[in-house]
CSV table of C-alpha atoms in Angstrom, one decimal:
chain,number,residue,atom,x,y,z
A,2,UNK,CA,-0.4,-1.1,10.1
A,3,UNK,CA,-1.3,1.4,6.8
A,4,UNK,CA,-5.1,-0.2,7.5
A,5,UNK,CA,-4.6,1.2,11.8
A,6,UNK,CA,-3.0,4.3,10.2
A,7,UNK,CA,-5.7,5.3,7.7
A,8,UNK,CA,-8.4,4.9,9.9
A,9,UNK,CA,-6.6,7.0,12.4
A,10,UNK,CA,-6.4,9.8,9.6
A,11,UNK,CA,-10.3,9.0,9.0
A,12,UNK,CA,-11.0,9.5,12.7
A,13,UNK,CA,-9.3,12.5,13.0
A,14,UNK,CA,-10.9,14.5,9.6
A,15,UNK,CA,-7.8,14.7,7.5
A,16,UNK,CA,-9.2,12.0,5.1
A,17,UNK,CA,-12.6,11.5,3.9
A,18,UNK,CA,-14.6,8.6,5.8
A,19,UNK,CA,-15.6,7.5,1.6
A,20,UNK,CA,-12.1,7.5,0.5
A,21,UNK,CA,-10.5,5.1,3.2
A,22,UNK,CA,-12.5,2.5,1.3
A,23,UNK,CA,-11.0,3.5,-2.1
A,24,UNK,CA,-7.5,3.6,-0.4
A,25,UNK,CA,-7.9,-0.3,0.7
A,26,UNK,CA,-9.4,-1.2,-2.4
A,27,UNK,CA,-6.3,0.2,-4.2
A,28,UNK,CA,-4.2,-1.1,-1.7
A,29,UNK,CA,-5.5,-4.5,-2.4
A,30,UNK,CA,-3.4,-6.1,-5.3
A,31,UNK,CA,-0.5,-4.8,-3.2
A,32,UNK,CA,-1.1,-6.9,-0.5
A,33,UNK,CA,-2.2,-10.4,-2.7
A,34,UNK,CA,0.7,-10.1,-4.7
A,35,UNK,CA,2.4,-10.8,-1.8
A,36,UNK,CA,0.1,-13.5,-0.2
A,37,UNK,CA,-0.6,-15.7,-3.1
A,38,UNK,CA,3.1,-17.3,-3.8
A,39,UNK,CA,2.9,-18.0,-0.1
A,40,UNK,CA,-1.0,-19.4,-0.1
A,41,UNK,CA,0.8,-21.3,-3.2
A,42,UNK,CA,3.6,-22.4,-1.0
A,43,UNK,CA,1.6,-23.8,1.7
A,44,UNK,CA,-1.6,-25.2,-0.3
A,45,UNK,CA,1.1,-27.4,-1.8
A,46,UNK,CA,3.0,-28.3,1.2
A,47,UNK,CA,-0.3,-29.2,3.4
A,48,UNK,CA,-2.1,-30.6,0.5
A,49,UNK,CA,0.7,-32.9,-0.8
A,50,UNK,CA,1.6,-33.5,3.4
A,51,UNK,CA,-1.9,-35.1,3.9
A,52,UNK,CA,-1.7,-37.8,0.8
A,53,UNK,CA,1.8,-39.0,2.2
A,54,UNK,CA,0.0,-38.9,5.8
A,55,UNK,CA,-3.0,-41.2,4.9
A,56,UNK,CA,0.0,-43.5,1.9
A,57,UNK,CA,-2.5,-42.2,-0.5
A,58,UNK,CA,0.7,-40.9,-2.4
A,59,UNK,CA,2.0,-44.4,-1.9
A,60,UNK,CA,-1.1,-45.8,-4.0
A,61,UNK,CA,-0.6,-43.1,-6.6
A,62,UNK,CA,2.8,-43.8,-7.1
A,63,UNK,CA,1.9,-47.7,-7.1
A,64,UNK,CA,-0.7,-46.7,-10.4
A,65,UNK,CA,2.3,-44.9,-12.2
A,66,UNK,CA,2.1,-41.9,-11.1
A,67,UNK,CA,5.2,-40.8,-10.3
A,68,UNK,CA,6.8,-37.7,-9.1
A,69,UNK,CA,7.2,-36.0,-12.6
A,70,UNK,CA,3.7,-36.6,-13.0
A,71,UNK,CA,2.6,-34.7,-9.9
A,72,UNK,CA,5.3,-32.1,-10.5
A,73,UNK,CA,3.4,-31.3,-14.3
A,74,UNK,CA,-0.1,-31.4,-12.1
A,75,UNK,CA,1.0,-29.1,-9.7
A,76,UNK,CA,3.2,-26.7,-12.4
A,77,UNK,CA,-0.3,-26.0,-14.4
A,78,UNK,CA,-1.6,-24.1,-11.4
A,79,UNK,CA,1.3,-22.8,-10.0
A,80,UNK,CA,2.0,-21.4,-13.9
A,81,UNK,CA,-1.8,-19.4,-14.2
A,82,UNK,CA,-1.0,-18.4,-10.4
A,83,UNK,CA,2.5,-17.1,-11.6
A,84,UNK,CA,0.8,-15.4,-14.8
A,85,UNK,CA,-1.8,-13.7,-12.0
A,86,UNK,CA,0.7,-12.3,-9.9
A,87,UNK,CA,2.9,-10.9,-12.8
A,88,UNK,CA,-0.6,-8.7,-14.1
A,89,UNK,CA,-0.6,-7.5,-10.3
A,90,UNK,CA,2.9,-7.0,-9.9
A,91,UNK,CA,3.6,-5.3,-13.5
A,92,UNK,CA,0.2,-3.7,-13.7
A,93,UNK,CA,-2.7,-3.6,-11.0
A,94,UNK,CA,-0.3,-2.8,-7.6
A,95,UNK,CA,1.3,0.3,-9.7
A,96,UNK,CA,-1.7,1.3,-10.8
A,97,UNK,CA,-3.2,1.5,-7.3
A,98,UNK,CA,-0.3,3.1,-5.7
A,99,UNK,CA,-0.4,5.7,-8.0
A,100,UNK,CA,-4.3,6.1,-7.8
A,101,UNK,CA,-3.9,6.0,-3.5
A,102,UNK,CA,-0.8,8.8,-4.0
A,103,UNK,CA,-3.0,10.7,-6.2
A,104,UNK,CA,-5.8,10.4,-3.2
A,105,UNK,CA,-3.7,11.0,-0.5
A,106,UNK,CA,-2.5,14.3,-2.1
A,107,UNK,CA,-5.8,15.6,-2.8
A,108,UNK,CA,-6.5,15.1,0.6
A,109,UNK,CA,-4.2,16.8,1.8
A,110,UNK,CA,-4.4,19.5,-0.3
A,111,UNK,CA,-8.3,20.2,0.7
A,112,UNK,CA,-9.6,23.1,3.0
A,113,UNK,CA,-10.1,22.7,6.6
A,114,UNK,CA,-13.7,23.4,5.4
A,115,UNK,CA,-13.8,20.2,3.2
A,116,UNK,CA,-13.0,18.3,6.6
A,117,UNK,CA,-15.2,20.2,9.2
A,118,UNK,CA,-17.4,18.1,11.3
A,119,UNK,CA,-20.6,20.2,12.5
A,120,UNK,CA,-20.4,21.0,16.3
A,121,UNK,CA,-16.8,20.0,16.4
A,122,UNK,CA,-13.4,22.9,16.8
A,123,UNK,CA,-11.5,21.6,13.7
A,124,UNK,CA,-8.0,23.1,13.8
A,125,UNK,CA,-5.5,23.2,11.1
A,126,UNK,CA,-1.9,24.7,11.2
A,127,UNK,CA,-2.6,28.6,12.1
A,128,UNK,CA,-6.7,28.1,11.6
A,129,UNK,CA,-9.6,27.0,13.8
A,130,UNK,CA,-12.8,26.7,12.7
A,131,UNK,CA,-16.3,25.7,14.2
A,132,UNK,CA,-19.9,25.3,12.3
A,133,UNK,CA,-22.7,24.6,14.0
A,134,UNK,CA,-24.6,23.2,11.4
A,135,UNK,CA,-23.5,21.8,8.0
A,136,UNK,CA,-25.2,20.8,5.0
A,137,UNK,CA,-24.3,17.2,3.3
A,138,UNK,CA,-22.1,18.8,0.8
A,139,UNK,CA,-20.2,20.8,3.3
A,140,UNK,CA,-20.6,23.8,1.0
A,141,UNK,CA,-23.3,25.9,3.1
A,142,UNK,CA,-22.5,26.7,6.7
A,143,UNK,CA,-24.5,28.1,10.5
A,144,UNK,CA,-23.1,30.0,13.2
A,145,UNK,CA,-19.4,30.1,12.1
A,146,UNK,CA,-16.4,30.9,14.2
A,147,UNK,CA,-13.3,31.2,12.3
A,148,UNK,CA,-9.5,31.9,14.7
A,149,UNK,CA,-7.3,33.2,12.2
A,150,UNK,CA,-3.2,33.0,13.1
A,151,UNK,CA,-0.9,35.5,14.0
A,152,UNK,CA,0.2,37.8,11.8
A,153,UNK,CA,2.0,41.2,12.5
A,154,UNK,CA,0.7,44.7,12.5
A,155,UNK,CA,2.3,48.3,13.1
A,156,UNK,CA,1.2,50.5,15.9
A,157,UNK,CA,2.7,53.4,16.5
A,158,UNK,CA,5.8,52.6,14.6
A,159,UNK,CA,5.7,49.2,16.7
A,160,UNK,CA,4.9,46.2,15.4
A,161,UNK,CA,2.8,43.9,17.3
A,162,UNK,CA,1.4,40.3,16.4
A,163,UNK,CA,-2.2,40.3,15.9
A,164,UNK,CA,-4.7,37.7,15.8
A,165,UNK,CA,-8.3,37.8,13.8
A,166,UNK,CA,-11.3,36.2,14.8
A,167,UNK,CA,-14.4,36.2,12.5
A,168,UNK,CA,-17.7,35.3,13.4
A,169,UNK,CA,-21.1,34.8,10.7
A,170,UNK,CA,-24.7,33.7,10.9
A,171,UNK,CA,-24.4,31.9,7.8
A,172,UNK,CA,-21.5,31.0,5.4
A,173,UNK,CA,-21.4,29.5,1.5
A,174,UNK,CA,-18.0,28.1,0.3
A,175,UNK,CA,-17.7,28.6,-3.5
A,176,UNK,CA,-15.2,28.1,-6.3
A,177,UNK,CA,-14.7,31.2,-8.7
A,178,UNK,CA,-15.3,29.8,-12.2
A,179,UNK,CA,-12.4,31.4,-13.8
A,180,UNK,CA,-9.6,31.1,-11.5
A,181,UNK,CA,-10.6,28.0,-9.6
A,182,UNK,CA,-9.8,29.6,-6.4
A,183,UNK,CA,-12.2,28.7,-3.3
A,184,UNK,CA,-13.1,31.5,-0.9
A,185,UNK,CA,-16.1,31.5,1.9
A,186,UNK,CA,-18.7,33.5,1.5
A,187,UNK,CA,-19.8,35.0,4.8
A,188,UNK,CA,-22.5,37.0,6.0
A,189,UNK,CA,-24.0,38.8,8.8
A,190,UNK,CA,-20.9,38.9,11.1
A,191,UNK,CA,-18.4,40.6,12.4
A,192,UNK,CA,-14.1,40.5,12.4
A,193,UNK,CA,-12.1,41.0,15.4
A,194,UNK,CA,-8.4,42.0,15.2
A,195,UNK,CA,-5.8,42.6,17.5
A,196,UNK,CA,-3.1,41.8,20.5
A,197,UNK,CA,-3.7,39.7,23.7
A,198,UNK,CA,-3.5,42.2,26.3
A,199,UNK,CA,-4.1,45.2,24.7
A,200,UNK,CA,-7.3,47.0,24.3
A,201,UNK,CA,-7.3,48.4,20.9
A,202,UNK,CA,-9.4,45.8,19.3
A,203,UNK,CA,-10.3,46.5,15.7
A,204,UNK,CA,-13.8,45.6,15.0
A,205,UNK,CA,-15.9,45.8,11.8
A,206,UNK,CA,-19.6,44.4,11.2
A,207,UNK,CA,-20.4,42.7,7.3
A,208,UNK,CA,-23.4,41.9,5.5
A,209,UNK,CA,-20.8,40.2,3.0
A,210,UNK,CA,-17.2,39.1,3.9
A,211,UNK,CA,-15.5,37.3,1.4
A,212,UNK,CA,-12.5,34.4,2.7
A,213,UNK,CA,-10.1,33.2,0.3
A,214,UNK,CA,-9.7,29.4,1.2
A,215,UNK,CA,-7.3,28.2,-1.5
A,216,UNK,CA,-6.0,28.8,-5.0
A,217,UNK,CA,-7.3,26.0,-7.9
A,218,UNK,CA,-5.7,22.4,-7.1
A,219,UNK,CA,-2.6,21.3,-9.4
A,220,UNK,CA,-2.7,18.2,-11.2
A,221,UNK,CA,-1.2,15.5,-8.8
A,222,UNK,CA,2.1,14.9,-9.7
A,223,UNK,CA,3.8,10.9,-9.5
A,224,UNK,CA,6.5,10.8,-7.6
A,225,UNK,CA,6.8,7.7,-5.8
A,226,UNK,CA,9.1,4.6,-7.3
A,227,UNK,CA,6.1,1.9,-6.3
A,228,UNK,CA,3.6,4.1,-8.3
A,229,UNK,CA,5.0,4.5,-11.3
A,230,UNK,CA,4.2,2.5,-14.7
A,231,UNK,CA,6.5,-0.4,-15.4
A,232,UNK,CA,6.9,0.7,-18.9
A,233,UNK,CA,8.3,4.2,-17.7
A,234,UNK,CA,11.3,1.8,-15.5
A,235,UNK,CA,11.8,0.2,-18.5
A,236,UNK,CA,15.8,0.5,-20.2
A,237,UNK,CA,16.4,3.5,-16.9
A,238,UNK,CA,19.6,4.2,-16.1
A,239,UNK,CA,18.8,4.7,-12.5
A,240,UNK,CA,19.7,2.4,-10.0
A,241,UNK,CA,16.2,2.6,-7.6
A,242,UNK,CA,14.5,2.3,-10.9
A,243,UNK,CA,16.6,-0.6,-12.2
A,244,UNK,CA,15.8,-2.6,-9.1
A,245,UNK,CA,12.2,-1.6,-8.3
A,246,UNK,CA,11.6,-3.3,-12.3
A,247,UNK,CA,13.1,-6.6,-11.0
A,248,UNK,CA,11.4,-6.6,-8.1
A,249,UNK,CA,8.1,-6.6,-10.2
A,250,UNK,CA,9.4,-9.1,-12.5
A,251,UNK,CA,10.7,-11.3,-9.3
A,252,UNK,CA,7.4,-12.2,-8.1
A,253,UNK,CA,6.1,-14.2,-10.7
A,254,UNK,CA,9.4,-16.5,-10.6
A,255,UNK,CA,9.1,-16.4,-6.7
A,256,UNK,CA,5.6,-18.5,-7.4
A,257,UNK,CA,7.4,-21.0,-10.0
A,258,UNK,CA,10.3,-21.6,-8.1
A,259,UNK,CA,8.0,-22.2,-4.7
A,260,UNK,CA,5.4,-24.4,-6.1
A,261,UNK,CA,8.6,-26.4,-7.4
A,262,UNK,CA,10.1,-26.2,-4.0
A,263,UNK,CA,7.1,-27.4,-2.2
A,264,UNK,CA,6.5,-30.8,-3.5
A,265,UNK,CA,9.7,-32.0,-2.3
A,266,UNK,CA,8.9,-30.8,1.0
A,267,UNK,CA,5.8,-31.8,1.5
A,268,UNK,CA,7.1,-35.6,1.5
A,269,UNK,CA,6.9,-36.8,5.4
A,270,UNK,CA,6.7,-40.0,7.5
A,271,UNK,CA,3.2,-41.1,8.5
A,272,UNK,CA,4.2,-41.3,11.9
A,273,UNK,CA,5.7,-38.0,12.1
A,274,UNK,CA,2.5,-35.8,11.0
A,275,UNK,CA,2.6,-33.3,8.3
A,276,UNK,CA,3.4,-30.6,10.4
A,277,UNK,CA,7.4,-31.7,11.5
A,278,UNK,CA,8.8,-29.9,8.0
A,279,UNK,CA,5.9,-26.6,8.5
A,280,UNK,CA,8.2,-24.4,10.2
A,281,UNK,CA,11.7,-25.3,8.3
A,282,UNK,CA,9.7,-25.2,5.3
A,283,UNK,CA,8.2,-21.7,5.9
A,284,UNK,CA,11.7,-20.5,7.3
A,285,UNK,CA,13.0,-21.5,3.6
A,286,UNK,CA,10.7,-19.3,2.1
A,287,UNK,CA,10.9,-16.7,3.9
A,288,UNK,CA,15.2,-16.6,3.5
A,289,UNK,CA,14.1,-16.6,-0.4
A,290,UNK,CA,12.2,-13.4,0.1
A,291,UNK,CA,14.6,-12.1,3.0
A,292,UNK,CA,17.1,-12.6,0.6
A,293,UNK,CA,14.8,-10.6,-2.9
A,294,UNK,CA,14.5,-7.6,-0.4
A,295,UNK,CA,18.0,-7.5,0.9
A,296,UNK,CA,19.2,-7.9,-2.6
A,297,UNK,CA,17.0,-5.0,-4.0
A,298,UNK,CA,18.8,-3.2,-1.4
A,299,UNK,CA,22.4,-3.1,-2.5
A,300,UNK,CA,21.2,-3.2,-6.0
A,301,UNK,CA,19.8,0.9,-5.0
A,302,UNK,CA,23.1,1.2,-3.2
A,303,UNK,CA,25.5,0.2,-5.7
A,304,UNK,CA,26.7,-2.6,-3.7
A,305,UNK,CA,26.0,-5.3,-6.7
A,306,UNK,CA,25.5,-5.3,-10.4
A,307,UNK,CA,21.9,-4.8,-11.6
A,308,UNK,CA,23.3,-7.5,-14.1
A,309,UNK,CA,23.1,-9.7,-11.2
A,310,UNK,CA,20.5,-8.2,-9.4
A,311,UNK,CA,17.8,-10.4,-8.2
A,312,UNK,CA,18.4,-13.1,-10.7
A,313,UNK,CA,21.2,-14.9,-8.3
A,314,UNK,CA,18.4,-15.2,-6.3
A,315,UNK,CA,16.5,-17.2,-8.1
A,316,UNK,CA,19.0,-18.8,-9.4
A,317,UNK,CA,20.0,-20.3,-5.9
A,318,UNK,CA,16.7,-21.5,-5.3
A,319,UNK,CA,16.0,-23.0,-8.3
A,320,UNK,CA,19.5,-24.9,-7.9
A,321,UNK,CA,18.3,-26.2,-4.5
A,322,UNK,CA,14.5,-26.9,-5.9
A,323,UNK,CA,16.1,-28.6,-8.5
A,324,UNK,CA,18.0,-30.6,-6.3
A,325,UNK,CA,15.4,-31.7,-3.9
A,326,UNK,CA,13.5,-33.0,-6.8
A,327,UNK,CA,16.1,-35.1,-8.1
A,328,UNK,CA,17.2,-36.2,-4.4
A,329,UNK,CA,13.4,-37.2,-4.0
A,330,UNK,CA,13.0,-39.3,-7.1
A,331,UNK,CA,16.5,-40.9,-7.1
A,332,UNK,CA,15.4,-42.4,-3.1
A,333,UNK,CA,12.4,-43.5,-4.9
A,334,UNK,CA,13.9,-44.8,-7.9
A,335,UNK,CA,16.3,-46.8,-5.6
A,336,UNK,CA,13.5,-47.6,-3.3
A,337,UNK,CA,11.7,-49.2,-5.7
A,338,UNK,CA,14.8,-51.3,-7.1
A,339,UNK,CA,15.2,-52.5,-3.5
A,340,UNK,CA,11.4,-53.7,-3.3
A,341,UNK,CA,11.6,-55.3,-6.7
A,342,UNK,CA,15.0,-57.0,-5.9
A,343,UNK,CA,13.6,-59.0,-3.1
């Protein structure tokens, strides 16, 4: 959806064609601190699925290698993948938002001249403007047309709404070194002003017409939760800020819990396929997440304690991970008793 909208921003002029690249590069942590504790989830669960489908976890369990065994080997990875996502979650994805904020905002904040496409009407709240030709740097300009918006004018005592029109051979946008202000140097043209329907048109001929385009950019300001540091949520008193922290520190244990969760549920009857627990399995999952974001929710309404915040959470699922484990192993363990009794 952000991918759809930025190129639709793109198409349109109000971003740079070189910066949608930037904004999905900086987007990118973002999005695989999401998808790795699920790629986790399911490499585990199809993985683990196919050794019980061909009893090739039968014949590793024959050679002593039991469930806590395979529970350590899959713990190792799922422990690196957990410390991967917490330098995303803590570091990379804040970073990035704040980098693609700080973007955005410049972009916004640039002249209609910074966006113009040569041969094209660009039109920008109360301006229009249209350049024949344009050099690469969009600084030097051909056969400009510039609509100015209304603006009001007395006549007579009366005051009328005017419009100006400016027209150039030639135009060179510059920045004045000591102010920072951009204005458009114009020349060889002339400016029209005056009222639809009435015929007393002011119009003045230049060699030289200075434009003012815009005064010197401020420094982008942070303002969104998602882009700021961790270490500036850190011991806040606000509650959006208390549970955007946990949130970051959430998905790391989401990928320990999971991987835990998964080995349980990968275990299925040959003759069933590895696909019958998929969907229950993935429904889990997704309640465990369902359940982070509605929980970050009434932690930035009030609703619950930030002492409790997310951590019930995990809590829950780490109770029911737990339990599957020792469900799993104490079938086994009696399974095995029942073998060896006969």
């Amino acid at each position: 959806g952000r991918f759809i909208k930025y190129m639709a921003e793109a198409a349109s002029g109000r971003i740079l064609g070189e910066v949608l690249f930037a904004v999905m590069a900086y987007r990118l942590p973002g999005f695989l601190e999401l998808i790795l504790p699920l790629s986790l989830f399911l490499g585990v669960l199809l993985a683990y699925g196919q050794l019980y489908l061909s009893n090739e976890m039968t014949v590793l369990n024959a050679c002593g290698i039991g469930q806590r065994q395979v529970l350590i080997f899959t713990l190792f990875p799922a422990l690196s993948l957990a410390v991967l996502v917490g330098v995303l979650s803590l570091y990379l994805t804040p970073l990035g938002n704040s980098r693609v904020e700080q973007i955005l905002t410049e972009q916004k904040s640039r002249t209609e001249f910074e966006t113009l496409t040569p041969g094209r009407f660009h039109s920008g709240g109360d301006l229009v403007v249209y350049a024949r030709s344009l050099s690469t740097d969009k600084t030097q300009m051909e056969k400009l047309f510039i609509y100015q918006g209304e603006k009001n004018r007395e006549v007579d005592g009366e005051i009328l709404v005017s419009q100006i029109l400016l027209t150039a051979q030639t135009g060179v946008r510059r920045v004045d070194p000591h102010s920072g202000d951009q204005y458009l140097e114009l020349r060889n043209g002339y400016r029209y002003e005056g009222t639809p329907g009435r015929h007393d048109y002011h119009k003045m001929s230049f060699e030289s017409y200075r434009y003012r385009l815009g005064t010197a950019a401020e420094p982008v300001e942070i303002r969104k939760l998602k882009s700021r540091s961790t270490a500036s949520l850190i011991g806040s008193d606000v509650l959006k800020e208390k549970a955007e922290l946990q949130w970051r520190i959430s998905m790391p244990l989401l990928v320990f819990i999971v991987g835990m969760m998964a080995i349980p549920l990968s275990k299925v009857n040959p003759r069933h396929g590895r696909f019958l627990k998929l969907i229950p399995s993935v429904m889990l999952y997704l309640s465990y997440v369902l359940l982070l974001i509605t929980s970050q929710k009434w932690i930035e309404k009030g609703e619950i304690s930030p002492v409790f915040g997310l951590w019930w959470v995990h809590g829950v699922f780490f109770v029911i991970a737990l339990f599957m484990l020792l469900s799993s192993r104490y079938q086994f363990s009696l399974r095995r008793l029942w073998v060896g009794g006969q």
